[in-house]
XYZ file of C-alpha atoms in Angstrom:
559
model
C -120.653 -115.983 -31.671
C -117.442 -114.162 -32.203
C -116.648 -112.203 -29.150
C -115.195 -108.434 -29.347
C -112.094 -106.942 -29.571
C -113.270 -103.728 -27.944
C -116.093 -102.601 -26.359
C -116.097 -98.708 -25.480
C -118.899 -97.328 -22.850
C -119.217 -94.911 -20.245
C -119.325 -91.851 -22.260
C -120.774 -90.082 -25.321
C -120.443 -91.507 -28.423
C -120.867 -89.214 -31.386
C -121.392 -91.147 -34.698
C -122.173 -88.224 -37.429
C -124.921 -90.427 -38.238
C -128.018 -87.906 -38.406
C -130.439 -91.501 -38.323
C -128.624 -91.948 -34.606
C -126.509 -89.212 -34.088
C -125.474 -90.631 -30.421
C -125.320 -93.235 -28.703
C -122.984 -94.688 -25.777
C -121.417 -98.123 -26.151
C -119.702 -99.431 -29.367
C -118.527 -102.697 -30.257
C -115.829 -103.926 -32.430
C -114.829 -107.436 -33.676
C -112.394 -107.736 -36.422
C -111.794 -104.478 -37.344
C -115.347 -103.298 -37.914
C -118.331 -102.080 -35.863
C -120.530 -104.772 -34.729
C -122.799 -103.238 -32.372
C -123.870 -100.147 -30.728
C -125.896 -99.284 -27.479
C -127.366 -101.810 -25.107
C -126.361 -104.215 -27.803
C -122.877 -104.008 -27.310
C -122.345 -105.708 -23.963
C -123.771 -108.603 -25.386
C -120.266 -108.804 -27.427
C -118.266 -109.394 -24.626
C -115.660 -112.288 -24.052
C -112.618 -113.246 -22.139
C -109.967 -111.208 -24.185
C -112.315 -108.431 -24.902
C -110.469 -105.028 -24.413
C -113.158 -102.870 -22.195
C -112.449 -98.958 -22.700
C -113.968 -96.982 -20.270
C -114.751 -93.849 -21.667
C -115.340 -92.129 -18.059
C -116.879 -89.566 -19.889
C -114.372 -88.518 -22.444
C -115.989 -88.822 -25.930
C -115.901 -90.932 -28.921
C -115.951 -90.107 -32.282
C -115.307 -91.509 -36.029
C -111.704 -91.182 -36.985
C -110.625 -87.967 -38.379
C -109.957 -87.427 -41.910
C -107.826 -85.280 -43.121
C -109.302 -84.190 -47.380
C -105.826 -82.264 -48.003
C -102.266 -82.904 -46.188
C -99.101 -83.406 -47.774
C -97.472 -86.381 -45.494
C -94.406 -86.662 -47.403
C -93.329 -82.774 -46.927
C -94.349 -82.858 -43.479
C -92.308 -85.966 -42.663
C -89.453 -85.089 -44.577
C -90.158 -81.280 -42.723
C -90.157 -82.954 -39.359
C -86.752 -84.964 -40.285
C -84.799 -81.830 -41.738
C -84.271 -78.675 -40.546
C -87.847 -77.845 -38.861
C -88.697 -74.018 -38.411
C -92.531 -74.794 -37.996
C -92.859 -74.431 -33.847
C -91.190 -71.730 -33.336
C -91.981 -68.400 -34.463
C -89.410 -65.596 -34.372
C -86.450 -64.433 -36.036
C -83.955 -65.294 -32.954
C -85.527 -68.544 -32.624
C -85.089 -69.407 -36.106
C -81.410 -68.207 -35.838
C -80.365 -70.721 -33.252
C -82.625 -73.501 -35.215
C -80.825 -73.237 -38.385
C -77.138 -72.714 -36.622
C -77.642 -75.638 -34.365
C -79.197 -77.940 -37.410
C -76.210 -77.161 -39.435
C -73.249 -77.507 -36.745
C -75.328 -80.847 -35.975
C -74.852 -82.240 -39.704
C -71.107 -80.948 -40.781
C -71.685 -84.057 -43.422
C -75.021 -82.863 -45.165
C -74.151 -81.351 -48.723
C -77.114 -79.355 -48.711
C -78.581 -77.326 -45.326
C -82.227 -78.218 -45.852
C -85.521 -77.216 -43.916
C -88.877 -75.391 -43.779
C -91.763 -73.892 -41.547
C -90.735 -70.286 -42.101
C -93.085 -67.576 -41.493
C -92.831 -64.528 -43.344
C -94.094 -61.811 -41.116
C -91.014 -62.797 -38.552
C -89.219 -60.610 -41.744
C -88.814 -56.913 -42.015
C -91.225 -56.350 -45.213
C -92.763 -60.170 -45.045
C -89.611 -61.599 -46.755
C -86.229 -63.030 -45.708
C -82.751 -62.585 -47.078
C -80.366 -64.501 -47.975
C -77.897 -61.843 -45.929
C -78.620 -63.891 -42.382
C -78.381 -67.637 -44.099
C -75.117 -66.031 -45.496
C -73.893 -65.391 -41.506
C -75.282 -68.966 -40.652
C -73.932 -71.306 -43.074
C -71.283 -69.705 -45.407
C -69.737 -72.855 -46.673
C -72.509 -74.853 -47.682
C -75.843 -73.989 -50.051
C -79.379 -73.688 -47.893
C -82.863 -74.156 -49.031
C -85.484 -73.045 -46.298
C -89.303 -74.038 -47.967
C -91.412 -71.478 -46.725
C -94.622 -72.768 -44.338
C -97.062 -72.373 -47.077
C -95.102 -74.337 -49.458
C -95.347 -71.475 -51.987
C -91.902 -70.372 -51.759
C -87.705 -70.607 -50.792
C -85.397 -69.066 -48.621
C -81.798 -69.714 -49.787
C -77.843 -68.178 -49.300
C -75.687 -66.733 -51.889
C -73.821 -70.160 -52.135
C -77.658 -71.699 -53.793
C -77.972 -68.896 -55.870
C -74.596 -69.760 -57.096
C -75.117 -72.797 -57.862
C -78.088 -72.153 -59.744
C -76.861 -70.002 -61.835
C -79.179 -67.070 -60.869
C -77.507 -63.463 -60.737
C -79.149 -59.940 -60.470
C -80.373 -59.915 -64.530
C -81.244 -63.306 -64.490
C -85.584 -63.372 -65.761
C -88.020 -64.649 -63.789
C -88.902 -68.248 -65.029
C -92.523 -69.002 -66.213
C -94.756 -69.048 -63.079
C -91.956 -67.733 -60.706
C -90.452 -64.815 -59.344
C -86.911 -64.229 -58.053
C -87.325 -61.166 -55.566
C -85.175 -58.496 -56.040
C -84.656 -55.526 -53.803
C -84.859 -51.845 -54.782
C -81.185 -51.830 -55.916
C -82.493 -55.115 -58.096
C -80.000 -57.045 -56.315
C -81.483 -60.830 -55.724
C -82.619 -61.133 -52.174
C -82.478 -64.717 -51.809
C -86.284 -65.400 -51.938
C -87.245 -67.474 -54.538
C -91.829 -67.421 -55.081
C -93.283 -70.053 -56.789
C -91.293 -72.121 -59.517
C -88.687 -69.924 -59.690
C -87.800 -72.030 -56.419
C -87.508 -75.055 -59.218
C -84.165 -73.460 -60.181
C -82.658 -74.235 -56.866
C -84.936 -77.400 -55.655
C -84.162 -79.187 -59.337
C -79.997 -78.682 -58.328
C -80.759 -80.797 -54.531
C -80.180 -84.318 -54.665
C -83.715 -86.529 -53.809
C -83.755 -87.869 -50.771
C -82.984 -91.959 -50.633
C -85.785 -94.307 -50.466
C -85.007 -95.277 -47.087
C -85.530 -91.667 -45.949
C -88.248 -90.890 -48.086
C -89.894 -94.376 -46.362
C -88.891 -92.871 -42.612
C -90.662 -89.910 -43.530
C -94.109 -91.046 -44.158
C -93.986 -93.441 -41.208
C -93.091 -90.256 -39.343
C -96.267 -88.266 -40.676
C -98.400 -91.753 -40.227
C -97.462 -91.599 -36.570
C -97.640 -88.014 -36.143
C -101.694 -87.881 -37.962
C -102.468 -91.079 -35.641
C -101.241 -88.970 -32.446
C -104.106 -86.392 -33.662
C -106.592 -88.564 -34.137
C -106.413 -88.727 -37.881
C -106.745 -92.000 -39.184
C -107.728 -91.550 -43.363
C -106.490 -88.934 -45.272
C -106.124 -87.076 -49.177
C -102.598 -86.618 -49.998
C -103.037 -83.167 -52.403
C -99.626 -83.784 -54.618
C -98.564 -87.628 -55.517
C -96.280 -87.417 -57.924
C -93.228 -85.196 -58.962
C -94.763 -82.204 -56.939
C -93.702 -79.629 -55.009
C -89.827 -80.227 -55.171
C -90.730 -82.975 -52.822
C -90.371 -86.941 -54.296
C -92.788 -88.658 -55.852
C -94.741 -91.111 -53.156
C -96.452 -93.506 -55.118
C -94.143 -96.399 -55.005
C -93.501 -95.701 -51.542
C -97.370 -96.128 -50.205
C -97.308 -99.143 -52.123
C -94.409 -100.568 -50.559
C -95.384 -99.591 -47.231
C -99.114 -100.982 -47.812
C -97.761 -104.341 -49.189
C -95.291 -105.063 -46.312
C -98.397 -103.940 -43.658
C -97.136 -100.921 -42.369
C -99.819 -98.469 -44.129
C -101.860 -98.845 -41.142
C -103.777 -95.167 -42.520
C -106.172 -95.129 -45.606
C -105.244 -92.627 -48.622
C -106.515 -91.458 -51.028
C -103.875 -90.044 -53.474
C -104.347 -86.927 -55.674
C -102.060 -87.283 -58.865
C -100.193 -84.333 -59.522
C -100.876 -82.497 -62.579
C -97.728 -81.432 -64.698
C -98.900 -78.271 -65.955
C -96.006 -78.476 -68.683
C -97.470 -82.305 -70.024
C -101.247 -82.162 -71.027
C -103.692 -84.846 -71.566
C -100.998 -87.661 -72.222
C -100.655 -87.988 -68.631
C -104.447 -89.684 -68.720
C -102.519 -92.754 -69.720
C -100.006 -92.585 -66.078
C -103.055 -91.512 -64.180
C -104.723 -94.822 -65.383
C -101.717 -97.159 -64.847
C -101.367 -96.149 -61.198
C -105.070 -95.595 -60.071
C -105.674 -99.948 -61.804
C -102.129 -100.460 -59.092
C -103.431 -98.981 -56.221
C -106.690 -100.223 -55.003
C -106.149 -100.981 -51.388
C -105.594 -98.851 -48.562
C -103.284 -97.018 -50.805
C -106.192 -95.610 -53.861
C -105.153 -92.780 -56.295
C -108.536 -91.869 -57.534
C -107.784 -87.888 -57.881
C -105.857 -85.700 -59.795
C -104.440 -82.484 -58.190
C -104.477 -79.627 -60.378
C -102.810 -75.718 -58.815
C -104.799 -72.799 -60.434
C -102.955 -70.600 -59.155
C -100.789 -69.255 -55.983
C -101.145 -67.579 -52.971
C -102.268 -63.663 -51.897
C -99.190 -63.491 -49.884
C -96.843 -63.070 -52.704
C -99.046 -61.689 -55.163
C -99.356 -65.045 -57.432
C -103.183 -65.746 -56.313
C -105.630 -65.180 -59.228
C -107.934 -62.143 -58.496
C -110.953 -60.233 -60.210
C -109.168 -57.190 -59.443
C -105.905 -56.030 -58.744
C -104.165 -56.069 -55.482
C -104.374 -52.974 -53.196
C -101.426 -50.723 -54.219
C -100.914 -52.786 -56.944
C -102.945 -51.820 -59.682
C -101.735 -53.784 -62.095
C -101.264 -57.029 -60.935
C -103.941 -59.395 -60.674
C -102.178 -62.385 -59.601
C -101.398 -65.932 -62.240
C -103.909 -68.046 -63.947
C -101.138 -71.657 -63.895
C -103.779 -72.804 -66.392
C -106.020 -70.766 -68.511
C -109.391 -70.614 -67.895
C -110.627 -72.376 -71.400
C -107.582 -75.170 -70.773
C -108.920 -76.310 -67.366
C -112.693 -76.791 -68.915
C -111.015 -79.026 -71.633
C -109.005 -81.141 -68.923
C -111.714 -81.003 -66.503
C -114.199 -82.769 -69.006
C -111.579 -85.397 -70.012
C -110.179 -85.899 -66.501
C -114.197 -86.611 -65.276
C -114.825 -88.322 -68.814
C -112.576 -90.984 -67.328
C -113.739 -91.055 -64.009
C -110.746 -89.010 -61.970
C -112.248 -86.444 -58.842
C -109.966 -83.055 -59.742
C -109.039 -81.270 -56.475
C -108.284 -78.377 -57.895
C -105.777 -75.246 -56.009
C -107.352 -72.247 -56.310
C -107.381 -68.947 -53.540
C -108.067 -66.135 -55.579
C -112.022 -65.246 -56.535
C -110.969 -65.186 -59.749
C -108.801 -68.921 -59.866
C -112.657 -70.078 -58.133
C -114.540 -68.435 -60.625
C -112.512 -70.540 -63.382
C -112.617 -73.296 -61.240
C -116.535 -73.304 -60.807
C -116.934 -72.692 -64.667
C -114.346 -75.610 -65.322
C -116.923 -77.962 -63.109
C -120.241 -77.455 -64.512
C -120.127 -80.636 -66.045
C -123.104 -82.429 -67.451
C -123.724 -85.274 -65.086
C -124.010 -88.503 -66.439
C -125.956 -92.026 -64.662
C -123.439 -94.614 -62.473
C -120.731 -91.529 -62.228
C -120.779 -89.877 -58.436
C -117.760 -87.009 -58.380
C -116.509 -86.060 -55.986
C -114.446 -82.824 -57.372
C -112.816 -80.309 -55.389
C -111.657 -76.761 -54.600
C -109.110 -76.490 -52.080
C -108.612 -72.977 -50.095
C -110.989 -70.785 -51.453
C -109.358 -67.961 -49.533
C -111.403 -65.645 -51.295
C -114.936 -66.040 -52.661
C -117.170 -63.753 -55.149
C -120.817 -64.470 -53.037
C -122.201 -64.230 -56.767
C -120.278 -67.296 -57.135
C -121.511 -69.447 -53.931
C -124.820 -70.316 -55.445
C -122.838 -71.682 -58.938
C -120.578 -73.252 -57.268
C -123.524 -75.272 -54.986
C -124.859 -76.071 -58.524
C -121.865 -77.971 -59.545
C -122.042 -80.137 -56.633
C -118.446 -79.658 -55.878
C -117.187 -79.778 -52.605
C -115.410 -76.908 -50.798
C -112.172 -78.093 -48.807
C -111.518 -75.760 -46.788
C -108.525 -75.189 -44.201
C -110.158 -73.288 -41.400
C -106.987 -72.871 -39.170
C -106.175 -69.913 -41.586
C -108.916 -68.047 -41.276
C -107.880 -66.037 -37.743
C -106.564 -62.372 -37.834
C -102.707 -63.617 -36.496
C -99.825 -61.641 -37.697
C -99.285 -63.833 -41.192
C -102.838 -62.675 -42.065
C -102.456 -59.023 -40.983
C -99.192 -58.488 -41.872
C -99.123 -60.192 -45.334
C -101.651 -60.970 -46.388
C -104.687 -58.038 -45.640
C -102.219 -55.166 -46.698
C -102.368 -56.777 -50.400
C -107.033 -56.751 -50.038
C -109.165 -53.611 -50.475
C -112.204 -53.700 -48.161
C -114.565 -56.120 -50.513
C -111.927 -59.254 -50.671
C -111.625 -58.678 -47.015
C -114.695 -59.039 -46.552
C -115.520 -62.264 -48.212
C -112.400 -63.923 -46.710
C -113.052 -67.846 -45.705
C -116.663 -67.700 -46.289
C -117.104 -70.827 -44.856
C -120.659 -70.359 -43.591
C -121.652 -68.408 -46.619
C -120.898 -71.413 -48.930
C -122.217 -73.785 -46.287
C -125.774 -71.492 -46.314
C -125.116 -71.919 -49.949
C -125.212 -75.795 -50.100
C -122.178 -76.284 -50.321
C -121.032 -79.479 -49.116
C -118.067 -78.906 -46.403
C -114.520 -81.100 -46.429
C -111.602 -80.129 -43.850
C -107.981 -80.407 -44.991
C -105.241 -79.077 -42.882
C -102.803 -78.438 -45.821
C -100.035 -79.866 -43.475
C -97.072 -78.777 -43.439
C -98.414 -75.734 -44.257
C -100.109 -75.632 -41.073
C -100.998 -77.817 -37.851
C -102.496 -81.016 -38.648
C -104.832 -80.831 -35.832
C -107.971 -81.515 -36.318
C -108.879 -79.988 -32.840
C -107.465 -76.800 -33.808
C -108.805 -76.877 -37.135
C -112.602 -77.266 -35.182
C -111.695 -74.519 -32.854
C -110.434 -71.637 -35.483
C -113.693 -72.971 -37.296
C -116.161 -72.703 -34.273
C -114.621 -69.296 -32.833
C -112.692 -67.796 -36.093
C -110.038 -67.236 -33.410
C -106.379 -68.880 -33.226
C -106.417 -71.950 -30.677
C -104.385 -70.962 -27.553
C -101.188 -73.199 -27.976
C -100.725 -72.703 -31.988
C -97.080 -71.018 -31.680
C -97.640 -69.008 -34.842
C -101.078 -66.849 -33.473
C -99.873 -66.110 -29.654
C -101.061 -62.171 -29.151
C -104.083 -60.981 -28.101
C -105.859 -60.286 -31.453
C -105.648 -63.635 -32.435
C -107.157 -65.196 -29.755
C -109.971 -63.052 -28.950
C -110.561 -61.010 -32.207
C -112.932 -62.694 -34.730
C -111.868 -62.798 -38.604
C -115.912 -62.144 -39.766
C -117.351 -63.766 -36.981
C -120.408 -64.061 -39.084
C -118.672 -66.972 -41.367
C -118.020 -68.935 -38.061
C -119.432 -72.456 -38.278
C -121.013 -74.666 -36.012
C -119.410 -77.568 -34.235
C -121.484 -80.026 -35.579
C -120.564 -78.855 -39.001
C -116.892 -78.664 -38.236
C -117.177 -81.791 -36.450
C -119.109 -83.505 -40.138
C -116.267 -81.530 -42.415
C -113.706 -83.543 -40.257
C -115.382 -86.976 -40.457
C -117.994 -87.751 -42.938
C -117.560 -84.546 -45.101
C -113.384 -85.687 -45.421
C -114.611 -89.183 -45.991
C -116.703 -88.315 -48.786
C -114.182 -85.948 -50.364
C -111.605 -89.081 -50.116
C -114.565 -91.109 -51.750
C -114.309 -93.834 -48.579
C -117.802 -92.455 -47.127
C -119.195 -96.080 -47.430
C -117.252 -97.896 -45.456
C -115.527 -94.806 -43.221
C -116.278 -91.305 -41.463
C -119.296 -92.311 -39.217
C -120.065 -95.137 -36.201
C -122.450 -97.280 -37.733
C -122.758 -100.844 -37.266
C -120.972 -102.419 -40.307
C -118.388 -99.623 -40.515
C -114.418 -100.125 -40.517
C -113.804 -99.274 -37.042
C -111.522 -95.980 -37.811
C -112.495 -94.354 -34.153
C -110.909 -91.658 -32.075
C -111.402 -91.452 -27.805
C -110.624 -87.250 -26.789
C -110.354 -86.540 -23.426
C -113.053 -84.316 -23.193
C -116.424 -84.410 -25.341
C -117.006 -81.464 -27.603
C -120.484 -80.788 -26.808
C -120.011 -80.164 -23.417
C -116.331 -77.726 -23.357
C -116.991 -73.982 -24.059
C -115.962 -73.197 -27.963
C -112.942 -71.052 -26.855
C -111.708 -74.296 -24.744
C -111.892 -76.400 -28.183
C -108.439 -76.292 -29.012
C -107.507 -77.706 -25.847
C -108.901 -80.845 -26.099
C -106.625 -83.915 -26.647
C -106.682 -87.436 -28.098
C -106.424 -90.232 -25.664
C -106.493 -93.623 -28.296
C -106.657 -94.096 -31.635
C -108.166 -97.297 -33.606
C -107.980 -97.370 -37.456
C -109.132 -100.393 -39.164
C -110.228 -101.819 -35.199
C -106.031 -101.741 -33.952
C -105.083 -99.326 -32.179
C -102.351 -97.124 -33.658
C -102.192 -94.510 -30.841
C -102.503 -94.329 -27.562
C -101.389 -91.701 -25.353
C -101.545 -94.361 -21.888
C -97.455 -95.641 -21.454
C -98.477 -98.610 -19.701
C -100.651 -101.024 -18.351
C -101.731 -99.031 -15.226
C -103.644 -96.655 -17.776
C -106.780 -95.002 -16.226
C -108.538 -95.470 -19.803
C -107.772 -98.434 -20.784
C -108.087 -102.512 -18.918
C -107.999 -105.866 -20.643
C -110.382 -108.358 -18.622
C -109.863 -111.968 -18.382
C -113.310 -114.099 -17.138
């Protein structure tokens, strides 16, 4: 008999199996879980690794259903703004960043936050102080925009009268001077002008955001933009490199990034590279944007923005363009995950996947954020048997949400803001995605802001009092064993590895997570606290927070 590897005991062990949802002792030989229970013991041997859980709790591996690893490495790598969260703080960040690299041709960064800014947007005015001599480009945290000096705008060519480009805005100020904040693609003008990072940094940054997801517990994930996306570089090669040479030690599943300028040609690309990657590394989706984001005004609505009355946000593809390419991208057996916030960008999206179902073909499509949802809508969109990947450290009242974000929703989008429990009532099957970089990759945190609809206590970006004790709609709060399935086994079905990943049943790769306290028994507003102690994916352990051998959660024992 093949002896174990591991054997964990002594604690809870949640599986997310609802035919045994706990049990407490799990055993794993070569990389998979052999037994569970009073069966386990039986699986011990000389070099099995005995994990006492002393009641801390185990659980299936996180997934993550929507994180972009290669912005957050290269984020983490660059100049980072993303823990820390004022305008003094982010003065001495960028100074110190660029006195640290007088070599770097470009200044280059993100994690901004634009309440920190008089009127929710910076100016090019204080990167103008900072770095005179050398061009800056500062992504925003939600990825939807660009912070950059007078030296970038330069160099881009963009004055005062230049037009916006086609899905972007260049801000202006009243005197219709350029402020320095580029929205949307009008970023493109500046991003296109920046040199790509090598492939040896490109390659240190997704180790970096491997390492980083492992620390949290996350061992699977859906990266939302592989391709040219996003100014950031195209990862494709680079998870096939880093599979082939064994250092891919997550699973991904890769979203392809849909060039809204190309149209159904790309079918042919999206073919070449799903038949090349069919390891850890799959690229089964496509990743389509819809539209943008409330913030700035670019998220599709049903009706116009509050003291706006005329703008109703962008439709990036028209509503009877996305039914055409969401037929022929399921025709050929692609899951879309599709961007859309706006009611209006979900209504399309919805209508776009109301496809006629066909025998041997199990989608798993996709809307992503759903920061606003029509209830009319919740039942359709339960029809469609899409899944709703939702980012639930968003939906708090902190200062980005008050300050700009609510001023921009009369009373009826506020109140069907993150409806997570409405769509859920619905039937509408749940998937977490943190959207890193945009924010924490957590999954802790994530489980906490969806339990309590309250900021966790140490997230740097929601520290007053109203976010951590005011509910956004308490009423759309979910429960922990929901949050708990959207993290494991509704992720794994969204990243289409639910048969061999997301729960602890016998048979299953051993992707498996130890926290330091067990969910079920710490009050919901002490969620966010709790930490990950180990970390197995694929039955190794790729995190552990012990720093040596005298670890009180760990032994190796030699009969």
């Amino acid at each position: 008999m093949t002896h174990a590897d591991w054997i964990f005991s002594g604690g809870p062990v949640h599986t997310m199996d609802p035919s045994c949802p706990r049990t407490d002792a799990v055993a794993v030989a070569d990389g998979k879980i052999v037994a569970l229970g009073a069966e386990a013991a039986s699986w011990r041997g000389p070099a099995t690794e005995l994990v006492d859980l002393a009641g801390k709790a185990l659980l299936p591996g996180f997934q993550d259903a929507h994180v972009h690893p290669i912005a957050g490495g290269l984020q983490m790598l660059s100049c980072d703004l993303s823990d820390v969260h004022s305008l003094r703080e982010y003065r001495t960040l960028i100074a110190e960043y660029a006195r640290a690299k007088p070599e770097a041709e470009w200044i280059k960064g993100a994690g901004w936050y634009g309440d920190v800014f008089d009127g929710g947007f910076p100016h090019r005015a204080l990167l103008d102080e900072l770095v005179p001599d050398r061009p800056v480009f500062l992504i925003s945290h939600d990825g939807h925009g660009a912070w950059v000096n007078s030296r970038a705008l330069d160099l881009a060519g963009i004055t005062d009268s230049t037009p916006n480009p086609d899905g972007g805005i260049i801000a202006r100020d009243g005197s219709g001077q350029a402020t320095g904040m580029l929205i949307e693609h009008a970023a493109d003008l500046v991003s296109a002008l920046i040199p790509d990072p090598d492939a040896r940094h490109v390659r240190a940054a997704l180790l970096t955001a491997q390492s980083y997801l492992h620390s949290l517990g996350v061992t699977a994930w859906q990266d939302a933009a592989v391709g040219q996306a996003l100014g950031m570089p195209d990862s494709f090669e680079h998870y096939l490199a880093l599979e082939e040479e064994g250092l891919l030690s997550g699973t991904v599943t890769g979203a392809l990034w849909w060039d809204r300028d190309q149209g159904l040609e790309q079918l042919e690309l999206f073919a070449a590279r799903r038949a090349r990657a069919t390891g850890s590394f799959r690229a089964t989706a496509v990743k389509i944007m819809v539209d943008g984001v409330c913030e700035n005004l670019t998220a599709a609505m049903t009706r116009p923005y509050r003291g706006h009355p005329h703008e109703r946000g962008m439709s990036l593809i028209e509503p009877a363009e996305l039914v055409r390419i969401a037929a022929a991208l399921d025709a050929e057996g692609f899951d879309l995950h599709l961007h859309a916030v706006g009611d209006q960008a979900v209504r399309d999206c919805i209508n776009a996947l109301d496809l006629p179902r066909r025998e041997g073909w199990d989608p798993r499509h996709q809307i992503a954020h759903l920061d606003l949802v029509d209830p009319d809508d919740a039942a359709r969109f339960a029809r469609t048997g899409a899944i709703a990947n939702i980012q639930p450290l968003w939906a708090r009242l902190d200062p980005v949400l008050v300050e700009t974000k609510l001023p921009y929703l009369d009373e009826g989008h506020q109140q069907v803001h993150f409806a997570f429990e409405t769509l859920r009532r619905a039937g509408v099957a749940l998937a977490i995605g943190s959207d890193w970089p945009v924010s924490s990759p957590d999954p802790l945190w994530g489980i906490h802001t969806a339990v309590n609809r309250t900021a966790p206590p140490a997230d740097p970006h929601a520290g007053d009092y109203r976010s951590q004790h005011e509910p956004l709609l308490p009423g759309e709060a979910i429960t922990l064993g929901a949050a708990l399935a959207a993290y494991t086994t509704g992720a794994a079905r969204a990243n289409r590895l639910d048969a061999e990943r997301g729960s602890v049943r016998v048979g299953m790769v051993a992707d498996l997570v130890v926290l330091d306290a067990d969910p079920y028994a710490t009050e919901a507003t002490g969620l966010g606290g709790i930490g990950v102690e180990l970390t197995l994916a694929g039955g190794r352990a790729v995190y552990s927070r012990a720093s040596d051998a005298d670890s009180s959660l760990t032994s190796a024992v030699a009969n």
